[in-house]
Each structure stands twice: as C-alpha cells, then as structure tokens.
Amino acid sequence: MSFTLPPLPFAPDALAPHMSAETFEFHHGKHHKAYIDNGNKLLEGSGLEKKSLEEIIVACAKDPAKAALFNNAAQHWNHSFFWNCLNPKGGGPSMPGKLKAAIEKDLGGFEKFKTDFVQTCVTQFGSGWGWLAMDNRTGKLELVKTANAGVPFTGGKTPLLTCDVWEHAYYIDYRNARPKFVEAFIDRMANWEFAESLMAKGPMKVAA
Ligand code: MN3
C-alpha cells in the first residue's frame, strides 16, 4: 500500500504556543512528507507493495537489507500516530477513568507517571520516541523508549501514546530544552481519550 500524508487532525496553530504553526509547517509539511516520498520510492520493487503499513514495518524490522524502507515506513507510522496523540485541549491530570485507573495501578499515579515519562524521553540519547505502551502478554502499562524510527509493536508492546523527541519536534519552540517540551506535552497536549481508546481495543495484532 503506497504511503500518503494524512492531514493534521487540527489546525496548524491549534496547539500554539506549546507547538507553533511554524513547527507543524516543518514537522508535518516537510519532515513527515519526506518520509512519505522516500518511503514510496523504496517500497517500489520491494515485494511488499500490497502489504499494510504495519505489515511492511514488521517485515522490514526482520530484514537488515530493508533498513531504509523500515526507517521511512516506521517514521510515517510514528508521525501519523503522534498527530493523533495531540489535543489542543488535552494534557493534565484530568483523564478518562479507565486510563487513569490503569496509570494508578501500573505506573504509580499521574505525578509519578509524568516524572517517569519525562525521564524516559529525556534519557533517549539522540533521536527517538518516548511511549506509553501496553505489554501484549501482561496487559500492563509501561514506559518505553525507541531510538530513531523504532516502534514498540515489533517488540510485543501496543503503543497508546507517544512524544516525538527528535530535535525537529521541539527546536523551533523550545530550542534545546527537551524536558520543557515533554512537560508541555503531558500537561497541555496529550490526547488521553486516544490513549484510552487504544487501551480498550487491546493488544495490537500485526500479521508478519
Ligand atoms: Mn518528528
């Protein structure tokens, strides 16, 4: 399945001042679009043209010869997912009940979750992603970090929420202050309803 750039699920200035319209102009309009364009070129002739995006990612993760297609396809998946993790009226300790209860049970409550999520994101050395994920085997919520284009679902974890910690995600609005960006993500932007809807769906199943 060829890749297409999804529209942002909100106006480009809807998250300002936490993420500016200029950030989205570059992050969605240029970075995400480049993954789409490069991914489509690499997909041609790969033998995976008829597979779903998730199937392409899982297949390429096992094949070092397809690392470039993995990187572009997974970055397309990660960015499409990340846009849905943002809500102009989101963030903060108020969240749907089932997600709140799971965070209390598995991650020690909102304040500890926030501290640990920020720490997970800040300690991802170099480019990558911080995740709230659900372990497919135990059903427990966990914090996970992945480097570069990495995705949790190649390792048996269902992604529920992510924050992009590549410098391009925050440099325009926060310069080098990654912790401030991640705090703003948790306090002002996180789409808890999206995370809870994924938790309710249960483990993500991807055919290999
Ligand atoms: Mn990015």
Coordinates of N, CA and C and ligand atoms in Angstrom, one line a residue:
M1 N 0.9 -1.2 0.0 CA 0.0 0.0 0.0 C 0.9 1.2 0.0
S2 N 0.8 2.1 -1.0 CA 1.6 3.3 -1.0 C 1.2 4.2 0.1
F3 N 2.2 5.0 0.5 CA 2.0 5.9 1.6 C 1.5 7.3 1.2
T4 N 0.6 7.8 2.0 CA 0.1 9.2 1.7 C 0.1 10.0 3.0
L5 N 0.4 11.3 2.9 CA 0.5 12.1 4.0 C -0.9 12.4 4.6
P6 N -1.2 12.0 5.8 CA -2.5 12.3 6.4 C -2.6 13.8 6.8
P7 N -3.8 14.4 6.7 CA -3.9 15.8 7.1 C -3.7 15.8 8.7
L8 N -3.3 16.9 9.2 CA -3.3 17.1 10.7 C -4.7 17.1 11.2
P9 N -5.0 16.4 12.3 CA -6.3 16.4 12.8 C -6.8 17.7 13.6
F10 N -6.0 18.7 13.4 CA -6.3 20.0 14.0 C -5.7 21.1 13.1
A11 N -6.1 22.4 13.3 CA -5.5 23.5 12.6 C -4.0 23.6 13.0
P12 N -3.1 24.1 12.1 CA -1.7 24.1 12.4 C -1.4 25.0 13.6
D13 N -2.2 26.0 13.9 CA -2.0 26.9 15.0 C -2.7 26.5 16.3
A14 N -3.4 25.3 16.2 CA -4.3 25.0 17.4 C -3.5 24.6 18.7
L15 N -2.3 24.2 18.5 CA -1.5 23.8 19.7 C -0.6 25.0 20.3
A16 N -0.6 26.1 19.6 CA 0.2 27.2 20.0 C -0.2 27.7 21.4
P17 N 0.7 28.2 22.2 CA 2.1 28.3 22.0 C 3.0 27.1 22.3
H18 N 2.3 26.0 22.6 CA 3.1 24.8 23.1 C 3.8 24.1 21.9
M19 N 3.1 24.1 20.7 CA 3.7 23.7 19.5 C 3.2 24.7 18.4
S20 N 4.1 25.5 17.8 CA 3.6 26.6 16.9 C 3.3 26.1 15.5
A21 N 2.5 27.0 14.8 CA 2.2 26.7 13.4 C 3.5 26.5 12.6
E22 N 4.5 27.2 13.0 CA 5.8 27.1 12.2 C 6.4 25.6 12.4
T23 N 6.3 25.1 13.7 CA 6.7 23.8 13.9 C 6.0 22.8 13.0
F24 N 4.7 22.9 13.0 CA 3.9 22.0 12.1 C 4.2 22.1 10.7
E25 N 4.4 23.4 10.2 CA 4.8 23.6 8.8 C 6.0 22.8 8.4
F26 N 7.0 22.7 9.3 CA 8.2 21.9 9.1 C 8.0 20.5 9.4
H27 N 7.4 20.2 10.6 CA 7.4 18.8 11.1 C 6.4 18.0 10.3
H28 N 5.2 18.5 10.0 CA 4.3 17.7 9.2 C 4.5 18.0 7.7
G29 N 4.7 19.2 7.3 CA 4.8 19.6 5.9 C 6.1 19.2 5.2
K30 N 7.1 19.1 6.0 CA 8.4 18.8 5.4 C 9.0 17.4 5.9
H31 N 9.1 17.3 7.2 CA 9.7 16.0 7.7 C 8.8 14.8 7.4
H32 N 7.6 14.9 7.8 CA 6.7 13.7 7.6 C 6.5 13.5 6.1
K33 N 6.4 14.5 5.3 CA 6.2 14.4 3.9 C 7.5 13.7 3.3
A34 N 8.7 14.1 3.8 CA 9.9 13.4 3.2 C 9.9 11.9 3.5
Y35 N 9.4 11.5 4.7 CA 9.3 10.1 4.9 C 8.4 9.4 4.0
I36 N 7.3 10.0 3.6 CA 6.3 9.5 2.7 C 7.0 9.4 1.3
D37 N 7.6 10.5 0.8 CA 8.2 10.5 -0.5 C 9.3 9.4 -0.6
N38 N 10.2 9.4 0.4 CA 11.3 8.4 0.3 C 10.8 7.0 0.5
G39 N 9.8 6.8 1.4 CA 9.2 5.5 1.6 C 8.6 5.0 0.3
N40 N 7.9 5.8 -0.4 CA 7.2 5.3 -1.6 C 8.3 4.9 -2.7
K41 N 9.4 5.6 -2.7 CA 10.4 5.2 -3.7 C 11.0 3.9 -3.3
L42 N 11.2 3.7 -2.0 CA 11.8 2.4 -1.5 C 10.9 1.2 -1.6
L43 N 9.6 1.5 -1.5 CA 8.5 0.5 -1.5 C 8.5 -0.1 -2.9
E44 N 8.6 0.7 -3.9 CA 8.6 0.2 -5.3 C 9.6 -0.9 -5.5
G45 N 9.1 -2.1 -5.9 CA 10.1 -3.2 -6.2 C 10.5 -3.9 -5.0
S46 N 10.0 -3.6 -3.8 CA 10.4 -4.3 -2.5 C 9.8 -5.6 -2.3
G47 N 8.7 -5.8 -3.1 CA 7.9 -7.1 -2.9 C 6.9 -6.9 -1.8
L48 N 6.8 -5.7 -1.1 CA 5.9 -5.5 0.0 C 4.8 -4.5 -0.4
E49 N 4.7 -4.2 -1.7 CA 3.7 -3.2 -2.1 C 2.3 -3.4 -1.7
K50 N 1.9 -4.7 -1.6 CA 0.5 -5.0 -1.3 C 0.2 -5.1 0.2
K51 N 1.2 -5.0 1.0 CA 1.1 -5.2 2.5 C 0.6 -3.9 3.1
S52 N 0.0 -4.0 4.3 CA -0.4 -2.8 5.1 C 0.9 -2.1 5.6
L53 N 0.7 -0.9 6.0 CA 1.9 -0.2 6.6 C 2.5 -0.9 7.8
E54 N 1.6 -1.4 8.7 CA 2.1 -2.2 9.8 C 2.9 -3.4 9.4
E55 N 2.3 -4.1 8.4 CA 3.0 -5.4 7.9 C 4.3 -5.1 7.3
I56 N 4.4 -4.0 6.6 CA 5.7 -3.5 6.0 C 6.7 -3.3 7.0
I57 N 6.3 -2.6 8.1 CA 7.2 -2.3 9.2 C 7.7 -3.6 9.9
V58 N 6.8 -4.5 10.2 CA 7.2 -5.7 10.8 C 8.1 -6.5 9.9
A59 N 7.8 -6.6 8.6 CA 8.7 -7.4 7.7 C 10.0 -6.8 7.6
C60 N 10.1 -5.4 7.5 CA 11.4 -4.8 7.3 C 12.3 -4.8 8.6
A61 N 11.6 -4.9 9.7 CA 12.3 -4.9 11.0 C 13.2 -6.2 11.1
K62 N 12.8 -7.2 10.4 CA 13.5 -8.5 10.5 C 14.5 -8.6 9.4
D63 N 14.6 -7.6 8.5 CA 15.5 -7.8 7.3 C 16.4 -6.6 7.2
P64 N 17.7 -6.8 7.6 CA 18.6 -5.7 7.6 C 18.8 -5.0 6.2
A65 N 18.5 -5.8 5.1 CA 18.6 -5.2 3.8 C 17.5 -4.2 3.5
K66 N 16.5 -4.2 4.3 CA 15.4 -3.3 4.1 C 15.3 -2.2 5.2
A67 N 16.5 -1.9 5.8 CA 16.6 -0.9 6.9 C 16.1 0.5 6.4
A68 N 16.4 0.9 5.2 CA 16.0 2.2 4.8 C 14.4 2.3 4.6
L69 N 13.8 1.2 4.1 CA 12.4 1.2 4.0 C 11.8 1.2 5.4
F70 N 12.4 0.4 6.3 CA 11.9 0.4 7.7 C 11.9 1.8 8.3
N71 N 13.0 2.5 8.1 CA 13.1 3.8 8.7 C 12.0 4.8 8.2
N72 N 11.8 4.8 6.9 CA 10.8 5.7 6.3 C 9.4 5.3 6.6
A73 N 9.1 4.0 6.5 CA 7.7 3.5 6.8 C 7.4 3.7 8.3
A74 N 8.3 3.3 9.2 CA 8.1 3.5 10.6 C 8.0 4.9 11.0
Q75 N 8.8 5.8 10.4 CA 8.6 7.2 10.7 C 7.3 7.7 10.2
H76 N 6.8 7.2 9.1 CA 5.4 7.6 8.6 C 4.4 7.1 9.7
W77 N 4.5 5.9 10.2 CA 3.6 5.4 11.2 C 3.7 6.2 12.4
N78 N 4.9 6.4 12.9 CA 5.1 7.2 14.2 C 4.5 8.6 14.1
H79 N 4.7 9.3 13.0 CA 4.2 10.6 12.9 C 2.7 10.7 12.8
S80 N 2.1 9.7 12.0 CA 0.7 9.7 11.9 C 0.1 9.5 13.2
F81 N 0.7 8.6 14.0 CA 0.3 8.2 15.4 C 0.4 9.5 16.3
F82 N 1.6 10.1 16.2 CA 1.9 11.3 17.1 C 0.8 12.4 16.9
W83 N 0.5 12.7 15.6 CA -0.5 13.8 15.4 C -1.8 13.5 16.2
N84 N -2.2 12.2 16.3 CA -3.4 11.8 17.0 C -3.2 11.8 18.5
C85 N -2.0 11.8 18.9 CA -1.7 11.9 20.4 C -1.7 13.3 20.9
L86 N -2.0 14.3 20.0 CA -2.0 15.7 20.4 C -3.5 16.2 20.4
N87 N -3.8 16.9 21.4 CA -5.2 17.5 21.6 C -5.0 18.9 22.1
P88 N -5.5 19.9 21.3 CA -5.4 21.3 21.8 C -6.0 21.6 23.2
K89 N -6.9 20.7 23.6 CA -7.5 20.9 25.0 C -7.0 19.7 25.9
G90 N -5.9 19.1 25.5 CA -5.5 17.9 26.2 C -4.5 18.1 27.3
G91 N -4.0 17.0 27.8 CA -3.0 17.1 28.9 C -3.5 17.3 30.3
G92 N -2.6 17.2 31.3 CA -3.0 17.4 32.6 C -3.6 16.1 33.3
P93 N -3.8 16.3 34.6 CA -4.2 15.1 35.4 C -5.6 14.6 35.1
S94 N -6.5 15.4 34.5 CA -7.8 15.0 34.3 C -7.9 14.1 33.0
M95 N -8.3 12.9 33.2 CA -8.4 12.0 32.0 C -9.4 10.9 32.2
P96 N -9.8 10.2 31.1 CA -10.9 9.2 31.3 C -10.6 8.2 32.3
G97 N -11.6 7.7 33.0 CA -11.4 6.8 34.2 C -10.6 5.6 34.1
K98 N -10.8 4.9 32.9 CA -10.1 3.6 32.8 C -8.6 3.8 32.6
L99 N -8.3 4.8 31.9 CA -6.8 5.1 31.7 C -6.2 5.6 33.0
K100 N -7.0 6.5 33.7 CA -6.5 7.0 35.0 C -6.3 5.8 36.0
A101 N -7.2 4.9 36.0 CA -7.1 3.7 36.9 C -5.9 2.9 36.6
A102 N -5.6 2.7 35.3 CA -4.5 1.8 34.8 C -3.2 2.5 35.1
I103 N -3.1 3.9 35.0 CA -1.9 4.6 35.3 C -1.7 4.5 36.8
E104 N -2.7 4.6 37.6 CA -2.6 4.5 39.1 C -2.0 3.1 39.4
K105 N -2.6 2.0 38.8 CA -2.3 0.7 39.2 C -0.8 0.3 38.7
D106 N -0.5 0.6 37.5 CA 0.7 0.2 36.9 C 1.9 1.1 36.9
L107 N 1.6 2.5 37.1 CA 2.7 3.4 36.9 C 2.7 4.4 38.1
G108 N 2.0 4.1 39.2 CA 2.1 4.9 40.4 C 1.4 6.2 40.5
G109 N 0.4 6.4 39.6 CA -0.4 7.6 39.6 C 0.2 8.7 38.7
F110 N -0.6 9.7 38.4 CA -0.3 10.7 37.4 C 1.0 11.4 37.6
E111 N 1.3 11.9 38.9 CA 2.5 12.6 39.1 C 3.8 11.8 38.8
K112 N 3.7 10.6 39.3 CA 4.9 9.7 39.1 C 5.0 9.3 37.6
F113 N 3.9 9.1 37.0 CA 3.9 8.8 35.5 C 4.5 10.0 34.8
K114 N 4.1 11.2 35.1 CA 4.6 12.4 34.4 C 6.1 12.5 34.6
T115 N 6.6 12.3 35.8 CA 8.0 12.4 36.1 C 8.8 11.3 35.3
D116 N 8.2 10.1 35.3 CA 8.9 9.0 34.7 C 8.8 9.1 33.1
F117 N 7.7 9.6 32.6 CA 7.6 9.8 31.2 C 8.6 10.8 30.7
V118 N 8.7 11.9 31.4 CA 9.7 13.0 31.0 C 11.1 12.4 31.1
Q119 N 11.4 11.6 32.1 CA 12.7 11.0 32.3 C 13.0 10.0 31.1
T120 N 12.0 9.2 30.8 CA 12.1 8.3 29.6 C 12.5 9.0 28.4
C121 N 11.8 10.1 28.1 CA 12.0 10.9 26.9 C 13.4 11.6 26.9
V122 N 13.7 12.1 28.1 CA 15.0 12.9 28.2 C 16.2 12.0 28.1
T123 N 16.1 10.7 28.5 CA 17.2 9.8 28.5 C 17.3 9.0 27.2
Q124 N 16.4 9.3 26.3 CA 16.5 8.7 25.0 C 17.7 9.4 24.3
F125 N 18.9 8.8 24.3 CA 20.1 9.5 23.8 C 19.9 9.7 22.2
G126 N 20.0 10.9 21.8 CA 19.9 11.2 20.4 C 18.4 11.2 20.0
S127 N 18.1 10.8 18.7 CA 16.8 10.9 18.2 C 15.9 9.7 18.6
G128 N 14.6 9.9 18.8 CA 13.8 8.8 19.1 C 12.4 9.2 19.6
W129 N 11.8 8.3 20.3 CA 10.4 8.4 20.8 C 10.2 7.9 22.2
G130 N 9.4 8.6 23.0 CA 9.0 8.1 24.3 C 7.6 7.7 24.2
W131 N 7.3 6.5 24.8 CA 5.9 5.9 24.7 C 5.3 5.5 26.0
L132 N 4.0 5.6 26.0 CA 3.2 4.9 27.0 C 2.6 3.7 26.2
A133 N 2.9 2.5 26.6 CA 2.6 1.3 25.9 C 2.0 0.3 26.8
M134 N 1.3 -0.7 26.2 CA 0.7 -1.8 27.0 C 1.4 -3.1 26.6
D135 N 1.9 -3.8 27.5 CA 2.6 -5.1 27.2 C 1.5 -6.1 26.7
N136 N 1.7 -6.7 25.6 CA 0.7 -7.6 25.0 C 0.4 -8.8 25.8
R137 N 1.5 -9.3 26.5 CA 1.3 -10.5 27.3 C 0.7 -10.3 28.7
T138 N 1.1 -9.2 29.4 CA 0.6 -9.0 30.7 C -0.6 -8.0 30.8
G139 N -0.7 -7.2 29.7 CA -1.8 -6.2 29.7 C -1.4 -4.9 30.5
K140 N -0.2 -4.9 31.1 CA 0.2 -3.8 32.0 C 0.7 -2.6 31.2
L141 N 0.5 -1.4 31.7 CA 1.1 -0.2 31.1 C 2.5 -0.1 31.4
E142 N 3.3 0.4 30.4 CA 4.8 0.5 30.6 C 5.2 1.8 29.9
L143 N 6.4 2.3 30.3 CA 7.0 3.4 29.6 C 8.2 2.8 28.8
V144 N 8.2 3.2 27.6 CA 9.2 2.6 26.6 C 9.8 3.7 25.8
K145 N 11.1 3.5 25.5 CA 11.7 4.5 24.5 C 12.2 3.7 23.3
T146 N 12.2 4.3 22.2 CA 12.7 3.7 21.0 C 13.6 4.7 20.3
A147 N 14.7 4.2 19.7 CA 15.7 5.1 19.0 C 15.3 5.3 17.6
N148 N 15.6 6.4 17.1 CA 15.4 6.7 15.6 C 13.9 6.5 15.2
A149 N 13.7 5.5 14.3 CA 12.4 5.2 13.8 C 11.7 4.0 14.6
G150 N 12.3 3.5 15.6 CA 11.8 2.3 16.3 C 10.3 2.4 16.8
V151 N 9.6 1.3 16.7 CA 8.2 1.2 17.1 C 8.1 0.2 18.2
P152 N 7.2 0.3 19.2 CA 7.0 -0.7 20.2 C 6.4 -2.0 19.7
F153 N 5.6 -1.9 18.6 CA 4.8 -3.1 18.3 C 5.7 -4.2 17.6
T154 N 6.9 -3.9 17.3 CA 7.8 -5.0 16.8 C 8.4 -5.8 18.0
G155 N 8.1 -5.3 19.2 CA 8.6 -6.0 20.4 C 7.5 -6.4 21.4
G156 N 6.3 -6.6 20.8 CA 5.2 -7.1 21.7 C 4.6 -6.1 22.6
K157 N 4.7 -4.9 22.2 CA 4.0 -3.8 23.0 C 3.1 -3.0 22.1
T158 N 1.9 -2.7 22.7 CA 0.9 -1.9 22.0 C 1.1 -0.4 22.3
P159 N 1.4 0.4 21.3 CA 1.5 1.8 21.6 C 0.2 2.5 22.0
L160 N 0.2 3.3 23.1 CA -1.0 4.0 23.5 C -0.8 5.5 23.3
L161 N 0.4 6.0 23.4 CA 0.7 7.5 23.4 C 2.2 7.6 23.1
T162 N 2.5 8.7 22.3 CA 3.9 8.9 22.1 C 4.2 10.4 22.0
C163 N 5.5 10.7 22.4 CA 6.0 12.0 22.2 C 7.3 11.9 21.3
D164 N 7.3 12.6 20.3 CA 8.5 12.7 19.4 C 9.6 13.5 20.0
V165 N 10.7 12.9 20.2 CA 11.8 13.6 20.9 C 13.0 13.8 19.9
W166 N 12.8 13.7 18.6 CA 13.8 14.2 17.6 C 13.9 15.7 17.8
E167 N 15.0 16.3 17.6 CA 15.2 17.7 17.8 C 14.2 18.5 16.9
H168 N 13.9 18.0 15.7 CA 13.0 18.7 14.8 C 11.6 18.9 15.5
A169 N 11.3 18.1 16.5 CA 9.9 18.2 17.1 C 9.8 19.4 18.0
Y170 N 11.0 19.9 18.6 CA 10.9 21.0 19.6 C 11.9 22.1 19.4
Y171 N 12.8 22.0 18.4 CA 13.8 23.1 18.4 C 13.3 24.5 18.0
I172 N 12.3 24.6 17.2 CA 11.7 25.9 16.9 C 11.1 26.5 18.1
D173 N 10.4 25.8 18.9 CA 9.6 26.3 20.0 C 10.4 26.3 21.4
Y174 N 11.3 25.3 21.5 CA 12.0 25.2 22.8 C 13.5 25.2 22.7
R175 N 14.0 25.4 21.5 CA 15.5 25.3 21.3 C 15.9 23.9 21.8
N176 N 16.9 23.9 22.8 CA 17.5 22.6 23.2 C 16.8 22.0 24.4
A177 N 15.7 22.7 24.9 CA 15.0 22.3 26.2 C 14.0 21.2 26.0
R178 N 14.6 19.9 25.7 CA 13.7 18.8 25.5 C 12.8 18.5 26.8
P179 N 13.3 18.7 28.0 CA 12.4 18.4 29.2 C 11.2 19.4 29.2
K180 N 11.4 20.6 28.8 CA 10.2 21.6 28.8 C 9.2 21.2 27.8
F181 N 9.6 20.7 26.6 CA 8.7 20.2 25.6 C 7.9 19.0 26.1
V182 N 8.6 18.1 26.7 CA 7.9 16.9 27.1 C 6.9 17.2 28.2
E183 N 7.3 18.1 29.2 CA 6.4 18.5 30.2 C 5.2 19.2 29.6
A184 N 5.3 20.0 28.6 CA 4.2 20.7 28.0 C 3.3 19.6 27.3
F185 N 3.9 18.6 26.7 CA 3.2 17.5 26.1 C 2.3 16.9 27.1
I186 N 2.8 16.5 28.2 CA 2.0 15.8 29.3 C 1.0 16.8 29.9
D187 N 1.4 18.0 30.2 CA 0.5 19.0 30.9 C -0.6 19.6 30.0
R188 N -0.3 19.8 28.7 CA -1.1 20.7 27.8 C -1.6 20.0 26.6
M189 N -1.0 18.9 26.1 CA -1.3 18.4 24.8 C -1.7 17.0 24.7
A190 N -1.4 16.1 25.7 CA -1.6 14.7 25.5 C -3.0 14.3 25.3
N191 N -3.3 13.5 24.3 CA -4.7 13.1 24.0 C -5.0 11.8 24.7
W192 N -5.5 12.0 26.0 CA -5.8 10.9 26.8 C -6.9 10.0 26.3
E193 N -7.9 10.6 25.6 CA -9.0 9.9 25.0 C -8.5 8.9 24.0
F194 N -7.6 9.4 23.2 CA -7.0 8.5 22.1 C -6.3 7.3 22.8
A195 N -5.5 7.6 23.8 CA -4.8 6.5 24.5 C -5.7 5.5 25.1
E196 N -6.8 6.0 25.7 CA -7.8 5.1 26.4 C -8.5 4.3 25.3
S197 N -8.8 4.8 24.2 CA -9.5 4.1 23.1 C -8.6 2.9 22.6
L198 N -7.3 3.1 22.6 CA -6.4 2.1 22.1 C -6.2 1.0 23.2
M199 N -6.2 1.5 24.5 CA -6.1 0.5 25.6 C -7.4 -0.4 25.6
A200 N -8.5 0.2 25.3 CA -9.8 -0.6 25.3 C -9.8 -1.6 24.1
K201 N -9.1 -1.3 23.0 CA -9.1 -2.2 21.9 C -8.2 -3.4 22.2
G202 N -7.3 -3.3 23.1 CA -6.5 -4.5 23.5 C -5.2 -4.6 22.6
P203 N -4.5 -5.7 22.8 CA -3.2 -5.8 22.1 C -3.3 -5.6 20.6
M204 N -2.3 -4.9 20.1 CA -2.2 -4.7 18.6 C -1.7 -5.9 18.0
K205 N -2.4 -6.4 17.0 CA -2.0 -7.6 16.3 C -1.6 -7.3 14.9
V206 N -0.4 -7.6 14.5 CA 0.1 -7.3 13.2 C 0.6 -8.6 12.6
A207 N 0.0 -9.0 11.4 CA 0.4 -10.2 10.7 C 1.8 -9.9 10.2
A208 N 2.6 -10.9 10.3 CA 4.0 -10.8 9.8 C 4.1 -11.0 8.3
Ligands
MN3_1 MN 9.3 14.0 14.0

